[in-house]
Amino acid sequence: MSLIGEKGVRRILSITAFSAISALLLIALFILTEGLPFIFRYGLHDFLLESDWDPQTGKFGIFPMVAASLWVTFGAMVVGAPLGVAGAIFLSEFVPKSVMRVVKPTIELLAAIPSVVYGFIGVMVLAPLIRTQLGGPGLSLLAASIILGIMILPTVISISIDSIQAVPQSYREGSLALGATTWQTIHMVTVKAAKSGIIASIILGMGRAIGETMAVIMVAGNSVRIPESPLDSVRSLTANIALEMSYATGLHRQALFATGVILFVGIIILNSIAIVALRKRVYKK
Amino acid sequence: MDAKFDIQDLNVYWDGNLLLKKVTLRIPSCQILGVIGPAGSGKTTFIRSLDRMNELEPGFKMEGRILLDGEDIYAPGYDAVTLRKKVGMVFALPVALPMSIYENIVYGPRLAGIRNHDQLGGLVEQSLQAAFMWDEVKDRLEMSGLRLSGGQQQRLCLARVLAMEPEVILLDEPCSGLDPISTAKIEEALTALKKKYTIILVTNNTKQAARIADQTAFFLMGELIEIGPTDRIFTAPIHKQTDDYVTGRFG
Ligand SMILES: Nc1ncnc2c1ncn2[C@@H]1O[C@H](COP(=O)(O)OP(=O)(O)O)[C@@H](O)[C@H]1O
Ligand SMILES: [Mg+2]
């Protein structure tokens, strides 16, 4: 260390940090410069709310994909949020600390399973099950919702556990000593006190669901249409970019970048809400 | 004698270590029992046995019997939740629940099934009066309880216990972190409350026991050394250890 010295170390670190941040900014800038001019020329309204997507004839209405992405995200939340929050409550309130030390890292490890593996399970197990039991093509909005709902579980569980465990023990004791049962204490005190963290965990999970690509391509079916039933085959915004980028040129290519801009903005909004909710938790005392 | 609590040969173990040894005493109603003793002598463990809070933590085991109005509170069919509605507890750290002052106080009564708005309002006023803080907070009952000062939060904790209309009030060093004025207010409240309730006050301040307790029990290393009328404990203790402790010559 003495070879480089304190100042040298600081310089190296700041150069590293600076290049990381500028790389991210450059990517954002690149997407914006490629996508925004298209949105201005085509019109935000027509781009977002028209239902015709036919690049050959120059029609670039992404509404079916917007609807599909919103529905898939909503479906993932319906599947993942109750399971995740209930799991987090159970794990933090009823499982001994020593067991938790093993269980929590294991759950967080589930987030490291590549999405192609989740997609593969969806194609091999879930889609056939839906096809034979409920009808439709199997590869569907429902299949995507379930797979994504499972994929967001680690995010929801882990952040919810953190915020439930941050609730002071004295709140629980105070409630129990006033004659509350364990359940009453959980829903009237513990979950209430951890509420903003739990909400943040769900929003971050939604951000993950809306941005997920590979698993969705594999299980959603990818038809460009506005879903009318959970059993319909749908194509999300992310899937649309991934499926068409290899052969897109000119306007088509710009339209895909513009789709990226829409996703980018959506996820930034979701994450900002989550950050505000998490910060509220810290300041609430 | 009409004992409220009758404690017989109480042994308590934490993680297999015997920490309360053969504690036997009777606690009469409508009195303040002061419990004194150096840190680690088992006062908290003792008082938390009386509303079964100990069993919420791992490593707890007990032997002996604790009778409340003649009923064994550790008997298999006895419901701890019902017990805690009759035996209220104020902790050493004054911590309001994370909700408004009003909600803090109606928390217990609501659990007991009281829904009537006027009745709850009446309980709030009554119990805040009894805790000597109605005038301080009557205009801001919707404020979060967490924003009160330590002394006020502790009186809020007392008020929310009173709102449950318990029979016994346990207090574990309720004034240890408080200023003299808040302490005086709590002592004043307790002295007024003993007409109606059985009060058990653990205190690390022997002078506090001397001031307001009718009877005083002295604990040392998990053993009940001596119990008797407060005057006698402080002026003519039977055991030398008690004498050393109350005169400050301990250790
Ligand atoms: N939850 C617990 N787990 C293990 N040991 C405990 C627990 N609570 C208290 N003890 C032990 O019991 C002994 C008595 O403690 P305590 O009842 O808190 O005494 P006091 O209130 O008089 O200071 C201490 O040695 C303490 O370490
Ligand atoms: Mg103590």
XYZ file of C-alpha atoms and ligand atoms in Angstrom:
564
model
C 0.000 0.000 0.000
C 2.736 2.403 0.937
C 3.996 1.964 -2.629
C 0.978 3.784 -4.054
C 0.097 5.877 -1.032
C -3.188 7.152 0.328
C -3.678 9.676 -2.459
C -2.959 7.132 -5.166
C -5.491 4.700 -3.776
C -8.109 7.384 -3.628
C -7.385 8.371 -7.229
C -7.673 4.774 -8.479
C -10.952 4.298 -6.623
C -12.425 7.508 -7.947
C -11.440 6.650 -11.522
C -13.102 3.227 -11.155
C -16.259 4.714 -9.684
C -16.337 7.416 -12.307
C -15.997 5.013 -15.232
C -18.698 2.718 -13.843
C -21.123 5.581 -13.451
C -20.302 7.083 -16.830
C -20.757 3.722 -18.553
C -24.268 3.525 -17.094
C -25.011 7.106 -18.044
C -23.736 6.516 -21.575
C -26.035 3.533 -22.019
C -28.996 5.548 -20.782
C -28.004 8.400 -23.082
C -27.640 6.038 -26.037
C -31.103 4.562 -25.542
C -32.619 7.990 -25.175
C -30.947 9.449 -28.294
C -31.941 6.420 -30.346
C -35.488 6.209 -29.031
C -36.713 9.703 -28.211
C -36.567 11.163 -31.780
C -38.786 8.316 -32.934
C -41.312 9.003 -30.189
C -41.392 12.689 -31.152
C -41.842 11.913 -34.836
C -44.397 9.150 -34.470
C -46.236 10.817 -31.591
C -46.301 9.493 -28.032
C -50.045 8.991 -28.166
C -50.021 6.895 -31.372
C -46.979 4.952 -30.206
C -48.361 4.053 -26.796
C -52.067 3.720 -27.448
C -52.431 2.373 -31.022
C -52.863 -1.378 -31.320
C -51.331 -1.935 -34.759
C -47.824 -3.329 -34.687
C -46.749 -4.065 -38.236
C -43.206 -2.901 -38.934
C -43.428 -3.858 -42.650
C -46.162 -1.303 -43.280
C -44.716 1.219 -40.858
C -47.276 0.737 -38.076
C -45.736 0.954 -34.639
C -48.503 0.935 -32.034
C -47.225 -0.866 -28.921
C -50.427 -0.829 -26.901
C -50.877 -4.639 -26.963
C -47.369 -5.045 -25.553
C -47.936 -2.319 -22.952
C -51.131 -4.037 -21.870
C -49.406 -7.425 -21.797
C -46.511 -6.088 -19.707
C -48.878 -4.426 -17.252
C -51.035 -7.539 -16.948
C -48.058 -9.843 -16.555
C -46.604 -7.573 -13.875
C -49.937 -7.327 -12.119
C -50.352 -11.106 -12.321
C -46.863 -11.643 -10.922
C -47.778 -9.367 -8.053
C -51.020 -11.205 -7.372
C -49.092 -14.481 -7.231
C -45.877 -13.291 -5.602
C -46.867 -10.601 -3.107
C -49.204 -12.588 -0.823
C -46.928 -15.621 -0.888
C -43.823 -13.546 -0.311
C -45.230 -11.387 2.481
C -46.842 -14.353 4.239
C -43.568 -16.258 3.916
C -41.607 -13.339 5.321
C -43.979 -13.000 8.286
C -43.801 -16.704 9.007
C -40.022 -16.833 8.721
C -39.333 -13.795 10.861
C -41.943 -14.401 13.583
C -42.135 -18.164 13.968
C -38.815 -19.627 12.878
C -35.956 -19.694 15.420
C -33.067 -17.310 14.742
C -30.620 -20.153 14.217
C -32.731 -21.637 11.424
C -33.190 -18.207 9.859
C -29.445 -17.826 9.522
C -29.556 -20.676 7.007
C -32.941 -20.077 5.409
C -32.568 -16.409 4.506
C -29.351 -16.723 2.474
C -30.881 -19.757 0.764
C -33.877 -17.707 -0.328
C -31.610 -14.934 -1.528
C -29.708 -17.540 -3.500
C -32.897 -18.322 -5.427
C -32.541 -14.882 -6.993
C -29.307 -16.099 -8.546
C -30.933 -18.898 -10.542
C -30.749 -17.813 -14.209
C -34.117 -16.798 -15.617
C -33.735 -19.287 -18.472
C -34.037 -22.040 -15.867
C -37.305 -20.626 -14.539
C -38.490 -20.313 -18.151
C -37.520 -23.900 -18.868
C -39.534 -25.164 -15.900
C -42.426 -23.054 -17.117
C -42.303 -24.560 -20.591
C -41.828 -28.150 -19.467
C -44.143 -28.268 -16.442
C -46.437 -25.301 -16.078
C -47.533 -24.671 -19.673
C -48.606 -28.276 -20.335
C -50.464 -28.283 -17.044
C -52.383 -25.130 -17.974
C -53.093 -26.481 -21.472
C -54.535 -29.756 -20.224
C -56.297 -28.456 -17.112
C -57.584 -25.035 -18.163
C -57.384 -25.029 -21.961
C -55.817 -22.520 -24.335
C -52.321 -22.771 -25.760
C -50.684 -23.179 -22.348
C -47.972 -20.638 -23.104
C -49.938 -17.709 -21.786
C -50.373 -14.663 -19.627
C -51.227 -16.978 -16.737
C -48.074 -19.046 -17.165
C -45.954 -15.889 -17.322
C -47.652 -14.459 -14.221
C -47.013 -17.589 -12.198
C -43.388 -17.967 -13.256
C -42.680 -14.273 -12.656
C -44.566 -14.426 -9.360
C -42.154 -17.129 -8.249
C -39.155 -15.241 -9.591
C -39.953 -12.127 -7.535
C -40.339 -14.129 -4.308
C -36.706 -13.755 -3.199
C -36.898 -9.970 -3.587
C -40.225 -9.692 -1.753
C -39.311 -12.130 1.018
C -35.840 -10.853 1.706
C -36.704 -7.132 1.865
C -39.896 -7.832 3.841
C -37.930 -9.911 6.354
C -35.443 -7.083 6.787
C -38.174 -4.588 7.553
C -40.110 -6.949 9.860
C -36.953 -7.711 11.805
C -36.258 -3.991 12.106
C -39.448 -3.601 14.161
C -38.299 -3.179 17.776
C -38.991 -6.161 20.036
C -40.459 -3.732 22.566
C -43.448 -3.100 20.254
C -44.245 -6.818 20.213
C -43.794 -7.145 23.984
C -45.939 -4.088 24.619
C -48.726 -5.522 22.516
C -48.544 -9.021 24.017
C -48.490 -7.605 27.536
C -51.732 -5.776 26.742
C -53.407 -9.110 26.174
C -53.011 -9.399 22.400
C -52.540 -12.817 20.827
C -49.553 -13.498 18.598
C -51.707 -13.003 15.503
C -53.217 -9.768 16.736
C -49.732 -8.511 17.508
C -48.530 -9.430 14.035
C -51.240 -7.684 12.098
C -51.951 -4.756 14.400
C -48.389 -3.849 15.336
C -45.586 -5.684 13.555
C -46.864 -5.579 9.973
C -48.135 -2.026 10.419
C -44.753 -0.857 11.649
C -43.017 -2.673 8.773
C -45.560 -1.534 6.190
C -43.443 0.824 4.114
C -40.651 -1.743 3.796
C -43.131 -4.423 2.764
C -44.648 -2.120 0.143
C -41.168 -1.296 -1.134
C -40.380 -5.002 -1.452
C -43.466 -5.526 -3.595
C -42.693 -2.542 -5.806
C -39.099 -3.677 -6.322
C -40.479 -7.111 -7.197
C -42.770 -5.499 -9.764
C -39.801 -3.668 -11.233
C -38.058 -6.992 -11.589
C -41.147 -8.558 -13.220
C -41.681 -5.778 -15.744
C -38.052 -5.942 -16.852
C -37.773 -9.718 -17.041
C -37.252 -10.935 -20.605
C -35.992 -14.467 -21.111
C -38.496 -16.292 -18.904
C -41.355 -14.271 -20.383
C -40.359 -15.016 -23.970
C -40.260 -18.696 -23.125
C -43.652 -18.989 -21.405
C -45.909 -16.133 -22.548
C -46.506 -17.338 -26.137
C -45.543 -14.021 -27.783
C -48.648 -13.254 -29.877
C -49.046 -9.520 -30.434
C -52.532 -8.911 -29.120
C -54.417 -7.326 -26.286
C -55.056 -10.106 -23.776
C -58.714 -10.906 -23.199
C -58.249 -13.841 -20.855
C -55.416 -15.102 -18.659
C -55.134 -18.070 -21.012
C -54.240 -15.896 -24.025
C -50.801 -15.912 -25.522
C -49.235 -12.456 -25.085
C -46.046 -10.554 -25.889
C -44.483 -8.196 -23.369
C -42.498 -5.041 -24.190
C -39.243 -6.728 -23.261
C -40.043 -9.796 -25.352
C -40.862 -7.588 -28.326
C -37.443 -5.952 -28.239
C -35.599 -9.220 -27.805
C -37.533 -11.070 -30.511
C -37.254 -8.444 -33.243
C -33.907 -6.762 -32.661
C -31.907 -9.205 -34.740
C -33.498 -8.178 -38.017
C -34.818 -4.689 -37.282
C -33.456 -1.770 -39.349
C -34.291 1.884 -39.836
C -37.570 3.019 -38.299
C -38.273 -0.444 -36.922
C -34.996 -0.386 -35.047
C -35.741 3.061 -33.665
C -39.196 1.904 -32.583
C -37.568 -0.877 -30.551
C -35.260 1.622 -28.870
C -38.308 3.772 -28.158
C -39.904 0.727 -26.542
C -36.784 0.519 -24.403
C -37.254 4.158 -23.380
C -40.816 3.402 -22.244
C -39.604 0.446 -20.155
C -36.739 2.477 -18.769
C -39.061 5.261 -17.624
C -41.536 2.784 -16.137
C -38.889 1.028 -14.087
C -37.347 4.301 -12.927
C -40.773 5.381 -11.670
C -41.324 2.084 -9.817
C -37.893 2.133 -8.221
C -38.260 5.754 -7.149
C -41.502 4.898 -5.373
C -39.748 1.991 -3.647
C -36.830 4.177 -2.561
C -39.204 6.775 -1.127
C -41.104 4.055 0.750
C -37.878 2.603 2.161
C -36.632 6.012 3.210
C -39.920 6.679 4.985
C -39.265 3.589 7.070
C -36.014 5.067 8.355
C -37.447 8.495 9.128
C -40.683 7.324 10.673
C -39.346 7.071 14.236
C -55.280 -13.299 54.486
C -56.748 -12.566 51.059
C -53.662 -12.854 48.883
C -53.999 -11.737 45.273
C -50.914 -13.657 44.229
C -49.744 -16.714 46.101
C -46.295 -17.797 44.920
C -45.056 -21.149 46.152
C -41.517 -22.496 45.737
C -40.930 -20.735 42.430
C -37.792 -21.898 40.657
C -36.901 -20.343 37.308
C -34.210 -21.594 34.954
C -32.731 -19.727 32.017
C -30.897 -22.030 29.617
C -30.673 -24.654 32.375
C -29.223 -22.304 35.014
C -31.257 -21.909 38.187
C -31.821 -18.142 38.502
C -34.764 -17.850 40.891
C -34.480 -20.124 43.903
C -37.484 -21.302 45.930
C -39.194 -17.949 45.960
C -42.256 -18.085 48.209
C -44.438 -15.104 49.024
C -47.992 -13.846 49.116
C -48.979 -10.534 47.613
C -52.093 -8.911 49.104
C -54.404 -6.746 47.003
C -54.818 -2.972 47.208
C -51.203 -2.408 48.171
C -47.934 -1.531 46.533
C -45.293 -4.227 46.854
C -41.837 -2.807 46.244
C -39.230 -5.240 44.882
C -35.627 -4.177 45.382
C -32.237 -5.769 44.883
C -29.035 -5.276 42.891
C -28.923 -5.731 39.107
C -29.015 -9.371 38.081
C -30.744 -10.538 41.244
C -33.761 -11.823 39.301
C -36.292 -9.021 39.857
C -37.252 -8.823 36.176
C -37.421 -12.592 35.856
C -39.666 -12.693 38.924
C -42.103 -10.035 37.809
C -42.295 -11.410 34.265
C -43.273 -14.809 35.675
C -46.425 -13.180 37.019
C -47.910 -12.406 33.592
C -46.173 -15.256 31.772
C -44.002 -12.997 29.603
C -40.924 -15.123 30.281
C -42.210 -18.041 28.276
C -42.094 -15.935 25.085
C -38.333 -16.259 25.145
C -36.352 -19.423 24.484
C -34.564 -21.187 27.331
C -37.197 -20.533 30.005
C -38.256 -23.238 32.458
C -40.050 -22.980 35.781
C -41.091 -25.108 38.742
C -43.446 -24.363 41.616
C -46.833 -22.714 41.565
C -48.151 -19.213 41.072
C -51.773 -18.754 42.120
C -53.813 -15.726 41.115
C -57.009 -15.591 43.192
C -56.377 -19.225 44.037
C -55.987 -20.360 40.426
C -52.717 -21.771 39.093
C -51.764 -19.504 36.170
C -49.368 -22.104 34.786
C -51.967 -24.868 34.800
C -52.310 -26.477 31.346
C -55.759 -25.049 30.638
C -54.951 -21.498 31.790
C -54.843 -19.019 28.886
C -51.874 -16.632 28.959
C -53.729 -14.056 26.856
C -56.605 -13.907 29.353
C -54.074 -13.650 32.168
C -52.343 -10.680 30.540
C -55.655 -8.852 30.290
C -55.951 -9.122 34.084
C -52.293 -8.502 34.861
C -50.918 -5.425 33.097
C -47.215 -4.661 32.695
C -45.230 -1.454 32.350
C -41.682 -2.001 31.095
C -38.440 -0.308 32.005
C -38.022 1.226 28.556
C -40.909 3.561 27.881
C -42.037 2.553 24.404
C -45.346 3.654 22.977
C -46.763 1.498 20.216
C -46.221 3.023 16.766
C -49.652 4.642 16.566
C -51.480 7.695 17.891
C -51.881 8.431 21.604
C -55.569 7.589 21.319
C -54.880 4.306 19.513
C -52.260 3.362 22.105
C -54.824 3.577 24.859
C -57.786 1.932 23.131
C -55.537 -0.915 21.933
C -56.165 -3.112 24.989
C -59.888 -2.324 25.383
C -60.479 -3.026 21.671
C -58.803 -6.402 22.055
C -61.149 -7.047 24.945
C -64.040 -6.447 22.552
C -65.072 -2.882 23.409
C -66.193 -1.161 20.176
C -68.457 1.611 21.424
C -66.942 4.950 20.481
C -68.145 6.902 23.522
C -67.065 4.179 25.888
C -63.563 4.125 24.339
C -63.391 7.921 24.515
C -64.349 7.779 28.175
C -61.670 5.188 28.890
C -59.052 7.343 27.176
C -59.865 10.364 29.294
C -60.186 8.381 32.509
C -56.909 6.517 32.142
C -54.954 9.578 31.014
C -56.342 11.420 34.050
C -55.270 8.576 36.311
C -51.770 8.657 34.796
C -51.599 12.415 35.438
C -51.174 13.401 31.812
C -54.640 14.261 30.491
C -53.985 18.006 30.522
C -50.695 17.593 28.696
C -52.122 15.659 25.748
C -55.877 16.198 25.623
C -55.549 18.502 22.590
C -53.338 16.187 20.571
C -54.647 12.678 21.001
C -54.095 12.033 17.291
C -50.352 12.664 17.527
C -48.046 9.642 17.288
C -47.234 8.295 20.750
C -43.612 7.962 19.654
C -43.256 11.752 19.562
C -43.877 12.169 23.290
C -40.972 12.653 25.680
C -39.653 9.644 27.626
C -41.501 10.624 30.783
C -44.733 11.133 28.871
C -44.356 7.862 26.982
C -43.938 6.041 30.278
C -47.107 7.585 31.662
C -48.816 6.697 28.366
C -47.695 3.104 28.943
C -49.235 3.255 32.401
C -52.422 4.801 30.995
C -52.792 2.113 28.355
C -52.464 -0.558 31.036
C -55.109 1.220 33.156
C -57.467 1.376 30.177
C -57.596 -2.424 30.180
C -59.020 -2.211 33.701
C -56.672 -4.910 34.987
C -56.594 -6.264 38.509
C -52.844 -6.220 38.928
C -50.266 -3.758 37.594
C -46.650 -4.861 37.261
C -43.994 -2.207 36.800
C -40.388 -3.077 36.020
C -38.153 -0.128 36.962
C -40.620 2.274 35.359
C -38.650 5.365 36.371
C -35.116 4.217 35.648
C -34.683 6.543 32.665
C -36.886 9.407 33.834
C -36.300 12.859 35.255
C -37.354 13.601 38.879
C -40.536 15.423 37.878
C -41.820 12.584 35.685
C -40.835 10.165 38.435
C -42.830 12.152 40.986
C -45.867 12.116 38.712
C -45.692 8.367 38.300
C -45.297 7.834 42.041
C -48.258 10.098 42.681
C -50.339 8.144 40.168
C -49.381 4.800 41.713
C -50.189 5.943 45.222
C -53.652 6.971 44.053
C -54.129 3.750 42.083
C -53.365 1.303 44.881
C -56.864 1.749 46.296
C -58.195 -0.194 43.336
C -55.299 -2.327 42.129
C -52.624 -4.683 43.313
C -49.361 -3.024 42.329
C -45.973 -4.685 42.123
C -43.181 -2.206 41.579
C -39.660 -3.339 40.793
C -37.277 -0.487 41.408
C -33.544 0.032 41.321
C -34.040 3.048 43.553
C -34.448 1.965 47.181
C -35.679 5.441 48.121
C -38.581 5.006 45.732
C -39.632 1.827 47.525
C -39.270 3.612 50.865
C -41.474 6.436 49.600
C -44.435 4.568 48.160
C -44.332 0.824 48.868
C -46.467 -0.674 51.631
C -44.421 -3.863 51.683
C -40.936 -4.373 50.356
C -39.252 -7.542 49.149
C -35.480 -7.781 48.878
C -33.991 -10.102 46.248
C -30.346 -11.133 46.095
C -28.789 -13.586 43.606
C -32.150 -15.120 42.776
C -33.264 -15.556 46.340
C -35.967 -13.713 48.227
C -33.964 -12.683 51.296
C -36.636 -10.821 53.170
C -40.127 -9.390 52.803
C -42.061 -7.222 55.227
C -43.668 -3.851 55.846
C -41.543 -1.175 54.165
C -40.867 0.675 57.433
C -39.480 -2.405 59.079
C -37.357 -3.426 56.059
C -35.733 -0.001 56.048
C -35.371 0.535 59.799
C -35.063 -2.896 61.354
C -34.223 -5.539 58.731
C -33.724 -9.042 60.035
C -30.950 -10.028 57.624
C -27.599 -8.391 57.440
C -27.590 -8.370 53.605
C -30.851 -6.401 53.586
C -29.402 -3.907 56.008
C -26.271 -3.532 53.882
C -28.297 -3.015 50.733
C -30.840 -0.511 52.030
C -28.192 1.550 53.752
C -26.058 1.564 50.616
C -23.183 -0.340 52.181
C -23.520 -3.156 49.693
C -20.736 -4.954 47.842
N -34.236 -14.125 28.466
C -33.193 -14.561 29.211
N -32.396 -15.560 28.757
C -31.355 -15.988 29.494
N -31.016 -15.485 30.698
C -31.750 -14.497 31.207
C -32.883 -13.979 30.499
N -33.436 -12.994 31.232
C -32.684 -12.897 32.370
N -31.687 -13.802 32.354
C -30.679 -13.973 33.416
O -31.329 -14.023 34.649
C -30.576 -13.354 35.644
C -31.462 -12.386 36.370
O -31.767 -11.325 35.523
P -32.936 -10.293 35.775
O -34.153 -11.057 36.146
O -33.035 -9.432 34.583
O -32.400 -9.479 37.034
P -32.706 -7.989 37.482
O -33.978 -7.556 36.839
O -32.789 -8.084 38.969
O -31.555 -7.153 37.076
C -29.408 -12.701 34.945
O -28.263 -13.466 35.215
C -29.767 -12.765 33.483
O -28.609 -12.962 32.707
Mg -34.351 -5.912 35.553
